[in-house]
Tab-separated table of C-alpha atoms and ligand atoms in Angstrom:
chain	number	residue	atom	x	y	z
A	1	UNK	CA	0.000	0.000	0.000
A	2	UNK	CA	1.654	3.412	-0.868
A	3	UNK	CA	2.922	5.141	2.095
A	4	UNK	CA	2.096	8.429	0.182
A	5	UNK	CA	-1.596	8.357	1.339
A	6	UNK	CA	0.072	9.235	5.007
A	7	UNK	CA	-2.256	6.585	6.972
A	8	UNK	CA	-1.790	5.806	11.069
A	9	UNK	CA	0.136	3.332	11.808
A	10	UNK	CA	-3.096	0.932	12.936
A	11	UNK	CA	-4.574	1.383	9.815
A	12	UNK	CA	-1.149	0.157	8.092
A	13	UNK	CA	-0.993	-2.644	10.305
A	14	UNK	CA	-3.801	-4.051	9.127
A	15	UNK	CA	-3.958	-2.989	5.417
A	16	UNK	CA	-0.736	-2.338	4.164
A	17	UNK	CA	0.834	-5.342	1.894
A	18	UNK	CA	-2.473	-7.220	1.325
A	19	UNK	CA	-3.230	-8.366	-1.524
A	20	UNK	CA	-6.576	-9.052	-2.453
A	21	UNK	CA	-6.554	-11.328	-5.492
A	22	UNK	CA	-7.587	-14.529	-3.944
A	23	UNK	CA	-10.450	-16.616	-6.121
A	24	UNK	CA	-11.784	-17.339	-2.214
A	25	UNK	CA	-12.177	-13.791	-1.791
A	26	UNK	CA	-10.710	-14.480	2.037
A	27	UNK	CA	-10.341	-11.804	4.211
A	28	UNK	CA	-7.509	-13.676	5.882
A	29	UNK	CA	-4.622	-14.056	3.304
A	30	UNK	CA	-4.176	-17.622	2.324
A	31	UNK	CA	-1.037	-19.499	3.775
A	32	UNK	CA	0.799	-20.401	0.359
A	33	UNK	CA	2.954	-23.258	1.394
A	34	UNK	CA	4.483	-24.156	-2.178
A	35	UNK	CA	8.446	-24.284	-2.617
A	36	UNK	CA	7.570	-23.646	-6.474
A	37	UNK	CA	5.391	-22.147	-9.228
A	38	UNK	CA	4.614	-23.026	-12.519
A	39	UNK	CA	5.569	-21.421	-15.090
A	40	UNK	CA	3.555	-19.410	-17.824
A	41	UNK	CA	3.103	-21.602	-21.266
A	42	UNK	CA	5.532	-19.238	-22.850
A	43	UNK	CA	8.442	-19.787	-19.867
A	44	UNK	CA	9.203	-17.859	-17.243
A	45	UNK	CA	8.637	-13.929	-17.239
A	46	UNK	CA	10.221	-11.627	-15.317
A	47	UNK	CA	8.290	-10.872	-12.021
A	48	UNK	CA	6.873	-14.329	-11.792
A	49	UNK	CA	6.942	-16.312	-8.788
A	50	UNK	CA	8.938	-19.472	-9.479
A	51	UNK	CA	11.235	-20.468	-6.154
A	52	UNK	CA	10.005	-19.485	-2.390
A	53	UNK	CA	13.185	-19.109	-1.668
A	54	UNK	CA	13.815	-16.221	-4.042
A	55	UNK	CA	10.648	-14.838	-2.733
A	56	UNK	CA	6.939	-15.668	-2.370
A	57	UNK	CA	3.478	-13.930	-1.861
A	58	UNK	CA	3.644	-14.603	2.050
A	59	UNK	CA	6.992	-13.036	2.485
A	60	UNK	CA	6.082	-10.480	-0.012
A	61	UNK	CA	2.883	-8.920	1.992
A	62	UNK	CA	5.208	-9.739	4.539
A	63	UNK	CA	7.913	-7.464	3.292
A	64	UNK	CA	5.621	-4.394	2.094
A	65	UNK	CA	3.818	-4.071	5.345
A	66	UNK	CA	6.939	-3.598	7.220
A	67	UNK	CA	8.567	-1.435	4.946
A	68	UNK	CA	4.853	0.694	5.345
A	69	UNK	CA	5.719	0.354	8.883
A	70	UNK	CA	8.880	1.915	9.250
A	71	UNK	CA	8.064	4.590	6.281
A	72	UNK	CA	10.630	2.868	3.625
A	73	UNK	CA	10.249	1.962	0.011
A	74	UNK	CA	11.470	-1.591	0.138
A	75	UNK	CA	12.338	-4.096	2.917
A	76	UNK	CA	14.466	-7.879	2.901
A	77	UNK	CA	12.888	-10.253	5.134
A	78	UNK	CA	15.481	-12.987	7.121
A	79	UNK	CA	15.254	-16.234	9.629
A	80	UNK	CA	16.502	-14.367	12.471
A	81	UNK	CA	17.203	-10.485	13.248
A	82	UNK	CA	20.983	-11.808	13.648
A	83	UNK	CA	20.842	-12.881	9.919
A	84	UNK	CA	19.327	-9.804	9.105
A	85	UNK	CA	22.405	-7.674	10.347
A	86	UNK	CA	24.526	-10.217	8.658
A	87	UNK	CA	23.648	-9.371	5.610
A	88	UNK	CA	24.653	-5.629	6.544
A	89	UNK	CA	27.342	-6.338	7.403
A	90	UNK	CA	28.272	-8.873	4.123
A	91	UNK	CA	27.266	-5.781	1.941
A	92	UNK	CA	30.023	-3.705	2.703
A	93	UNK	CA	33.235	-3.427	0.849
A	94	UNK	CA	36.398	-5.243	2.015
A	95	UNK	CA	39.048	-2.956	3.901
A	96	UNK	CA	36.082	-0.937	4.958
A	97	UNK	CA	35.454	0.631	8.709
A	98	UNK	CA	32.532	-0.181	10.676
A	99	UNK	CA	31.417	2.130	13.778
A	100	UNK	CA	29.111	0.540	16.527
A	101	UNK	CA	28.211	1.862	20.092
A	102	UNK	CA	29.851	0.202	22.694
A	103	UNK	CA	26.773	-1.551	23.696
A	104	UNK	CA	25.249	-2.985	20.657
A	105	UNK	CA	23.199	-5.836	21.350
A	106	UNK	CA	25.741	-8.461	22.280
A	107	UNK	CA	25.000	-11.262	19.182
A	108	UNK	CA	25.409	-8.276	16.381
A	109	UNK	CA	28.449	-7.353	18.122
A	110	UNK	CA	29.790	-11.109	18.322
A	111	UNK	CA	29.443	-11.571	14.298
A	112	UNK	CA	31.750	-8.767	13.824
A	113	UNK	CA	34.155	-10.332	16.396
A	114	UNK	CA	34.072	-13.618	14.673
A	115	UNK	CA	34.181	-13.141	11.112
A	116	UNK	CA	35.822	-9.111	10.651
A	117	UNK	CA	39.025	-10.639	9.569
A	118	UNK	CA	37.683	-12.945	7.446
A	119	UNK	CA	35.741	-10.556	5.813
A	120	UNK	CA	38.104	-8.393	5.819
A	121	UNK	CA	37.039	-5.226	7.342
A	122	UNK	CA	37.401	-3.557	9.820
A	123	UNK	CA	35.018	-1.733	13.216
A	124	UNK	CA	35.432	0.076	16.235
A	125	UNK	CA	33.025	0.896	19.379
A	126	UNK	CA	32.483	3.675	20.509
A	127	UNK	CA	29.961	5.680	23.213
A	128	UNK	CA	26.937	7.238	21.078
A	129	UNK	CA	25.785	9.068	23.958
A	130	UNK	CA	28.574	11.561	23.468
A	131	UNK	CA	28.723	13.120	20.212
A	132	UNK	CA	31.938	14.332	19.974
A	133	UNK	CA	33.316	11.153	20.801
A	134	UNK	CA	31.423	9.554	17.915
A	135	UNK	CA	32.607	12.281	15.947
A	136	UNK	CA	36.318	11.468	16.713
A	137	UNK	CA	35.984	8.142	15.854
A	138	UNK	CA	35.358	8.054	12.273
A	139	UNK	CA	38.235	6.770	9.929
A	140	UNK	CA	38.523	7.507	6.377
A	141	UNK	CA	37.313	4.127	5.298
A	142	UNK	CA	34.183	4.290	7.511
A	143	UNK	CA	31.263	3.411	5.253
A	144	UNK	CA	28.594	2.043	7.831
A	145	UNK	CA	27.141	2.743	10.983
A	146	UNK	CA	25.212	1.115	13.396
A	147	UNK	CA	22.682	3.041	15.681
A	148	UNK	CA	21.233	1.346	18.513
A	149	UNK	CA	18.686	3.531	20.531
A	150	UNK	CA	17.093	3.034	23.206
A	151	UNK	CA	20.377	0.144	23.770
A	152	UNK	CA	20.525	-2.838	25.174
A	153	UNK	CA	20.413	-3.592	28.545
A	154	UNK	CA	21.238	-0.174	29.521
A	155	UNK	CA	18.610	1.991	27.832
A	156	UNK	CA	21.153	4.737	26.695
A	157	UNK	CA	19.950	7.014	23.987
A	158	UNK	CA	21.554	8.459	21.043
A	159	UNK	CA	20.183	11.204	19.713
A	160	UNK	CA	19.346	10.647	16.143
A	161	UNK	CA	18.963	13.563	14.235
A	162	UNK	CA	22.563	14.443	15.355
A	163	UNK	CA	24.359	11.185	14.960
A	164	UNK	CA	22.753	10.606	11.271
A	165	UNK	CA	23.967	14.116	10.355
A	166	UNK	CA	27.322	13.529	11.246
A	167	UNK	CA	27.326	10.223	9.567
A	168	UNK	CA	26.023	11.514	6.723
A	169	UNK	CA	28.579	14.071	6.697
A	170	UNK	CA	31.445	11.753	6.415
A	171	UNK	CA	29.184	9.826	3.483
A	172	UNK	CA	28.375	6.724	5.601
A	173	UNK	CA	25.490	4.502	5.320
A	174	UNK	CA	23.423	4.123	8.676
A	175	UNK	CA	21.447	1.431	10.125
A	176	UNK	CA	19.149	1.790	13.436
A	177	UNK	CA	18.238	-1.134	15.140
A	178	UNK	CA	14.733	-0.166	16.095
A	179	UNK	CA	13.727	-3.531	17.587
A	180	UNK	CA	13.414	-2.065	21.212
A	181	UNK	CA	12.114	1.096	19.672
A	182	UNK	CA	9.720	-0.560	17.299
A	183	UNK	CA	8.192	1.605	14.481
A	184	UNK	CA	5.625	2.293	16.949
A	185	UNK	CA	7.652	4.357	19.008
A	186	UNK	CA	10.370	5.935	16.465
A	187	UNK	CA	11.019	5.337	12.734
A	188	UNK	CA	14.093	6.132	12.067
A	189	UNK	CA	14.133	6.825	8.452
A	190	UNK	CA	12.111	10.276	9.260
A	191	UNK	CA	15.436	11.055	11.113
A	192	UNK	CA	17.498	10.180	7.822
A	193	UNK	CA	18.480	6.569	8.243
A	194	UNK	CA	19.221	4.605	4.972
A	195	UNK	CA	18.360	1.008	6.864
A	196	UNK	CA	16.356	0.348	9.498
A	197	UNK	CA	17.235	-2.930	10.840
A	198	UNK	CA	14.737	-5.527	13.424
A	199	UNK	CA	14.549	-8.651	15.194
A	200	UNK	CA	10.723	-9.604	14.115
A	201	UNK	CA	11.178	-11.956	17.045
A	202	UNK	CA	10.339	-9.445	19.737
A	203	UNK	CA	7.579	-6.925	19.828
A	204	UNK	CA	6.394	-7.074	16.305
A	205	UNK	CA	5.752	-11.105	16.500
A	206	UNK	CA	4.783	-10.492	19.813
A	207	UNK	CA	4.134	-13.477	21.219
A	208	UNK	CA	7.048	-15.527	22.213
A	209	UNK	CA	6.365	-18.053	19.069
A	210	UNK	CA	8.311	-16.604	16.025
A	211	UNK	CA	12.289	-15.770	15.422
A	212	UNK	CA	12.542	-13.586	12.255
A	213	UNK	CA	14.572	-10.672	11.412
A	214	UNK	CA	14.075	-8.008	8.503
A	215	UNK	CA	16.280	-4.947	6.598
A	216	UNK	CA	13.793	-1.862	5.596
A	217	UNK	CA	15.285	0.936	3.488
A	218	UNK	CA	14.410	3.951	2.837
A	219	UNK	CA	16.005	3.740	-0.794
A	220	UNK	CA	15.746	0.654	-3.263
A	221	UNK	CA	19.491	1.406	-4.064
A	222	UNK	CA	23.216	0.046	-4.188
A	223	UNK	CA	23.353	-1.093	-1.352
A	224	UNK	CA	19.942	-2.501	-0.410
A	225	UNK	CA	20.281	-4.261	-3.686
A	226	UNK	CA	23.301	-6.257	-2.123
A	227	UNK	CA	21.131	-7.017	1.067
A	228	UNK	CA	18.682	-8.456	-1.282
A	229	UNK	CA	20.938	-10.603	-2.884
A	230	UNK	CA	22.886	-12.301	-0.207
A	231	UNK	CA	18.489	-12.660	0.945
A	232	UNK	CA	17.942	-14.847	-2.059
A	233	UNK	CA	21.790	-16.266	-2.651
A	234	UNK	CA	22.422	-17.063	1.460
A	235	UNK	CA	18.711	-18.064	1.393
A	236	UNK	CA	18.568	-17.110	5.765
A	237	UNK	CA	14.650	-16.742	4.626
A	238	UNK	CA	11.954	-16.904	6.627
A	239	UNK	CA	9.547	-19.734	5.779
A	240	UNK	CA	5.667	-18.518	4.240
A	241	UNK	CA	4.128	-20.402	7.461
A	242	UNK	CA	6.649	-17.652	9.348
A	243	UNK	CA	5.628	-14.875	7.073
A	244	UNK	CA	1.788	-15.944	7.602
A	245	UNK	CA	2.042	-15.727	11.642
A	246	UNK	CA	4.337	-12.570	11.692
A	247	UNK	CA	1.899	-10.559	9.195
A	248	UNK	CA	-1.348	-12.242	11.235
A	249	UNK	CA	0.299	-10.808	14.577
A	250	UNK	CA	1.592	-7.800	12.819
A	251	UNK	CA	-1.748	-6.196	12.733
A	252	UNK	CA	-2.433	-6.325	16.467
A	253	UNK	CA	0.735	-4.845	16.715
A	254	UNK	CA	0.099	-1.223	17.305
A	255	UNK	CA	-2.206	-1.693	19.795
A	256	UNK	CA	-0.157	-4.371	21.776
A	257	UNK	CA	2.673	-1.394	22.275
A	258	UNK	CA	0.345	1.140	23.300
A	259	UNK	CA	-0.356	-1.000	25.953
A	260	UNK	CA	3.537	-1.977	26.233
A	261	UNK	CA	4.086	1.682	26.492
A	262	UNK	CA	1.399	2.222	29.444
A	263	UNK	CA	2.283	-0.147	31.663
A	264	UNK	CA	6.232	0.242	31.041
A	265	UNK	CA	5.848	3.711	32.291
A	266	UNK	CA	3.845	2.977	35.125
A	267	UNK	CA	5.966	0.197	35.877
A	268	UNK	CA	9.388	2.478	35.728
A	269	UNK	CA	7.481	5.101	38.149
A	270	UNK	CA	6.500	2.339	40.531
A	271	UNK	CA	9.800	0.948	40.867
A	272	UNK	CA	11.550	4.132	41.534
A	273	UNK	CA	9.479	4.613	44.482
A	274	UNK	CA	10.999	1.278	45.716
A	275	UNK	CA	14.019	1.599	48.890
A	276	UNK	CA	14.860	-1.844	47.308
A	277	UNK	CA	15.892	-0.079	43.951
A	278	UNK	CA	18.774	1.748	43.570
A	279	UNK	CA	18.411	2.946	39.853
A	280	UNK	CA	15.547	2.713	37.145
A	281	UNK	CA	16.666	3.262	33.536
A	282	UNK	CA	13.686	4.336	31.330
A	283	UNK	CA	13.563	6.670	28.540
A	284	UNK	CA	10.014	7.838	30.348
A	285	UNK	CA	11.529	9.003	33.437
A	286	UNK	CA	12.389	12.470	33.619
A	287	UNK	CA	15.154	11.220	36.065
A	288	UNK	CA	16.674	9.921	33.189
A	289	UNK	CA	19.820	11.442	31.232
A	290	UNK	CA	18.211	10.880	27.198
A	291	UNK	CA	15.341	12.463	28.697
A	292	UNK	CA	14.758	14.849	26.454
A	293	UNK	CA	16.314	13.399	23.608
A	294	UNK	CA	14.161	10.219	23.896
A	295	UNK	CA	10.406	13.127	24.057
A	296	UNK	CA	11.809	14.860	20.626
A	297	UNK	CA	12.398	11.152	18.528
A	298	UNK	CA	10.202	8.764	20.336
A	299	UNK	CA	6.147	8.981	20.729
A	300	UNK	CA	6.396	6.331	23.539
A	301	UNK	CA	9.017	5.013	25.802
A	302	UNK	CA	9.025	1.532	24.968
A	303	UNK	CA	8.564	-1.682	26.851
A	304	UNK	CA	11.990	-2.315	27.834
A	305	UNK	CA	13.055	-1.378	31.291
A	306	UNK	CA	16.520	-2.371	33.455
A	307	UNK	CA	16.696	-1.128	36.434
A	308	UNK	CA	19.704	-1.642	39.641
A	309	UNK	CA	19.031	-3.410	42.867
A	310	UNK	CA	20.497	-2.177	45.917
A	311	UNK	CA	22.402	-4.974	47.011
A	312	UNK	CA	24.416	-8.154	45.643
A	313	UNK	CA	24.324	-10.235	42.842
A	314	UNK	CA	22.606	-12.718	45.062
A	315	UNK	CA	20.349	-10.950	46.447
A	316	UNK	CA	18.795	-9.772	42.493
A	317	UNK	CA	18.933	-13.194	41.593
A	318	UNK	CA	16.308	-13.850	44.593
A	319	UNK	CA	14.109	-10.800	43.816
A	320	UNK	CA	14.293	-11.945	40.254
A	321	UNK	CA	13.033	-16.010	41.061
A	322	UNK	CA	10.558	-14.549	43.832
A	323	UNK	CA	8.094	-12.961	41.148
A	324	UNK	CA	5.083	-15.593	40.645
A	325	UNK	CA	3.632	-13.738	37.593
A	326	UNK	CA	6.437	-12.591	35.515
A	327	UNK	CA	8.965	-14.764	34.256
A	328	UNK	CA	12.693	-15.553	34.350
A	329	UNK	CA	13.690	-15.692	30.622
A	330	UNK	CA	15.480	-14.071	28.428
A	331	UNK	CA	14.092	-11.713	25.485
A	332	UNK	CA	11.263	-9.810	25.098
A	333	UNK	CA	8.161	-7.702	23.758
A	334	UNK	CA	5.922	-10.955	24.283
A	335	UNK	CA	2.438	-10.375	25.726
A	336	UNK	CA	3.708	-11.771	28.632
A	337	UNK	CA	5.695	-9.963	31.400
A	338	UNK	CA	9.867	-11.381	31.251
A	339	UNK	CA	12.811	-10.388	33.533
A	340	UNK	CA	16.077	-11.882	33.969
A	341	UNK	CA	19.546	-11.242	35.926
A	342	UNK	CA	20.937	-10.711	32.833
A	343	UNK	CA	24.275	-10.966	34.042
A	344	UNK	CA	24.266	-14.449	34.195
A	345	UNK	CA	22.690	-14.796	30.660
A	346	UNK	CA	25.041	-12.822	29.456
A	347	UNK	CA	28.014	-14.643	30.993
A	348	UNK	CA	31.291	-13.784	33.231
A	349	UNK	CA	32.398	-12.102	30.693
A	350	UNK	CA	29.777	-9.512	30.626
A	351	UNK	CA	30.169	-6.013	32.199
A	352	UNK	CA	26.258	-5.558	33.178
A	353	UNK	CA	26.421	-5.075	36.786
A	354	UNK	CA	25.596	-7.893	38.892
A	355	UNK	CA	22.555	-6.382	40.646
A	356	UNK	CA	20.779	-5.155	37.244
A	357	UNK	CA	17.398	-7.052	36.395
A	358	UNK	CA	16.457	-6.354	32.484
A	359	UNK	CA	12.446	-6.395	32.055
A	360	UNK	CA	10.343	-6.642	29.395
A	361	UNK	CA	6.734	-5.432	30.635
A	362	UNK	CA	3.825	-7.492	29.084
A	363	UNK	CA	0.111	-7.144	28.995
A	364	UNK	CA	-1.042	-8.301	32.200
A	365	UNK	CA	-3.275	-5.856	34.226
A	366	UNK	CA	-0.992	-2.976	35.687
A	367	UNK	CA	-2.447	-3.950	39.465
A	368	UNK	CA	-1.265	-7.248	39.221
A	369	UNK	CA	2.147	-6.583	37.567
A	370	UNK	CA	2.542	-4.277	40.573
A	371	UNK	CA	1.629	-6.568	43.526
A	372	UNK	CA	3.786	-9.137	41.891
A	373	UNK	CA	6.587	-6.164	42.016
A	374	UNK	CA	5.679	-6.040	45.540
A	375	UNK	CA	6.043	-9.329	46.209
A	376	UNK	CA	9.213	-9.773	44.466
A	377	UNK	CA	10.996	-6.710	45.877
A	378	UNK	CA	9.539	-7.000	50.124
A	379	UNK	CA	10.901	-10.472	51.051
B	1	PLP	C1	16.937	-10.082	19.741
B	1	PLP	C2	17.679	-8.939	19.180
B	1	PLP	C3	18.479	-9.095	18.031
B	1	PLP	C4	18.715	-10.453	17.384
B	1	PLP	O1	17.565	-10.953	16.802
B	1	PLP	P1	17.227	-12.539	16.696
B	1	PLP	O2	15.863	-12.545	16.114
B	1	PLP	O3	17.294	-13.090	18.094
B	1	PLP	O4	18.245	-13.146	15.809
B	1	PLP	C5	19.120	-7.965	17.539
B	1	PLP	N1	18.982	-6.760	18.119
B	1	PLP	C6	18.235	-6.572	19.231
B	1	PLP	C7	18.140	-5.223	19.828
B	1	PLP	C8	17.561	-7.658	19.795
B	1	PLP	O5	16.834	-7.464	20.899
């Protein structure tokens, strides 16, 4: 559906990417299982469908209503978010630089450490929050940029207006990771970026069920061209069953973070009322340092909170397995309320303090997400 007709978001959800050319006439788009197509009596013509893994009609409504979503003109849907900043990273030029914040989510960061060499390019990390600093760190052979905001566990924010102007300036190509943002919240290309990337897995599937991951850009060009070719080539594609349930749960979507949103907030205000808690990091909280960055680029805060205990490793650990309503697991933006001591997912080797509890707020009824707080938190 064009983006040019300016509809909300909820209306998108639901409409954008449809296509309505089904003999059933179903209002529900039919799951189109087939690994192949037949061709047309005169061969095959350009356009046609002819090998789901090149593409499909699932992953293609799949494709144009997130690319709706996040206000792009084309988008590459993947098996996994992690696949989908592999292929970012693939589609740069060898001896190139690569510039990532210090705490990019942790598996984006690892495929750089494992495979830079081999690939043979270079990256450095540096701290978004502090624009000079980013400034500074550009080389002459830095071509792409990853943005992060709000990060991962810590909640920093970068401001984007200002970082994508400076990268700009120096002629780089920059993509946002807007899975903790979600288009619902910020979309990124409005502030300039050239990809936006997500894990599908988290608040856009929504429901604990699905791992996907997808490229939007705001360009069909060079380099989104590459993206879509190590897509079809690497062939890290979603299946049409996957493209079916993500699209299905896509247009309950915008509601769903509304309501992540609303409790989040009330959630982050609770818990800084709390002698137990030492710290809450929240974009919503005025308290907090990207304050007013996070009001001018976001319309919501998110549903991702982390927040410091005051007291010991141990002692979070025990808040975190005394909850009897939210969970101990790791990810998030499921309908259902998550936490974990993400210190020990994350390993020794980690530096997220040792009394920090990571949060993803679900659905439940604020009052009960509270008590359950309560519980947790007055042992
Ligand atoms: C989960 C996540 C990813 C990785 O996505 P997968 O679907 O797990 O491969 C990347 N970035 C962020 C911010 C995430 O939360």
């Amino acid at each position: 559906m064009s983006k040019k007709r300016d509809l909300n978001i909820e209306t998108i959800a639901i409409h954008a990417g449809m296509a309505h050319d089904s003999n059933s006439r179903a209002i529900s788009p039919p799951l189109e299982a087939s690994t192949n197509f037949e061709h047309d009596k005169k061969g095959f013509q350009e356009g046609d469908y002819i090998y789901t893994r090149n593409s499909n009609p699932n992953r293609d409504q799949l494709e144009r209503v997130l690319a709706s979503l996040e206000k792009g003109e084309t988008c590459a849907a993947f098996s996994s978010g992690i696949a989908a900043m592999n292929s970012v990273f693939m589609s740069v030029e060898k001896g190139a630089h690569i510039l990532i914040p210090e705490d990019l989510y942790h598996g984006s960061r690892s495929l750089l450490e494992k495979y830079s060499e081999r690939w043979s390019i270079e990256y450095s990390t540096v701290d978004m929050t502090n624009l000079d600093q980013f400034e500074a760190a550009f080389n002459s052979n830095t071509t792409l940029v990853v943005l992060e905001t709000p990060s991962n566990p810590l909640l920093l924010i970068t401001d984007l207006k200002k970082a994508i102007g400076i990268s700009k300036s120096k002629a780089a190509v920059v993509c946002v990771d807007n899975t903790f943002a979600t288009p619902f919240n910020t979309n990124p290309i409005e502030f300039g970026a050239d990809l936006v990337m997500h894990s599908t897995s988290k608040f856009l599937g929504g429901h604990s069920d699905i791992l996907g991951g997808a490229i939007i850009a705001a360009k069909e060009d060079e380099f989104f061209q590459k993206i879509r070719t190590i897509q079809k080539s690497q062939g890290a594609v979603p299946s049409p069953r996957d493209c079916w349930l993500l699209s299905r749960s896509i247009r309950s979507f915008p509601y769903r973070m509304r309501a992540h949103n609303e409790n989040a907030q009330k959630v982050a205000e609770f818990l800084e009322t709390q002698q137990k808690v030492k710290k809450v990091n929240y974009p919503g909280l005025k308290s907090n340092s990207g304050y007013e960055i996070a009001v001018s680029q976001m319309r919501g805060f998110g549903g991702m909170i982390s927040f410091l205990i005051d007291g010991d490793y141990t002692d979070t650990l025990s808040i975190v397995a005394r909850a009897k309503i939210i969970r101990r697991a790791t990810s998030l933006g499921g309908i259902e309320s998550l936490w974990e001591h993400r210190r020990s997912t994350e390993g020794e080797l980690s530096k997220t303090p040792g009394n920090l509890i990571r949060f993803s707020v679900g659905l439940e009824h604020i009052d009960d997400l509270i008590s359950d707080l309560k519980l947790a938190l007055n042992a």
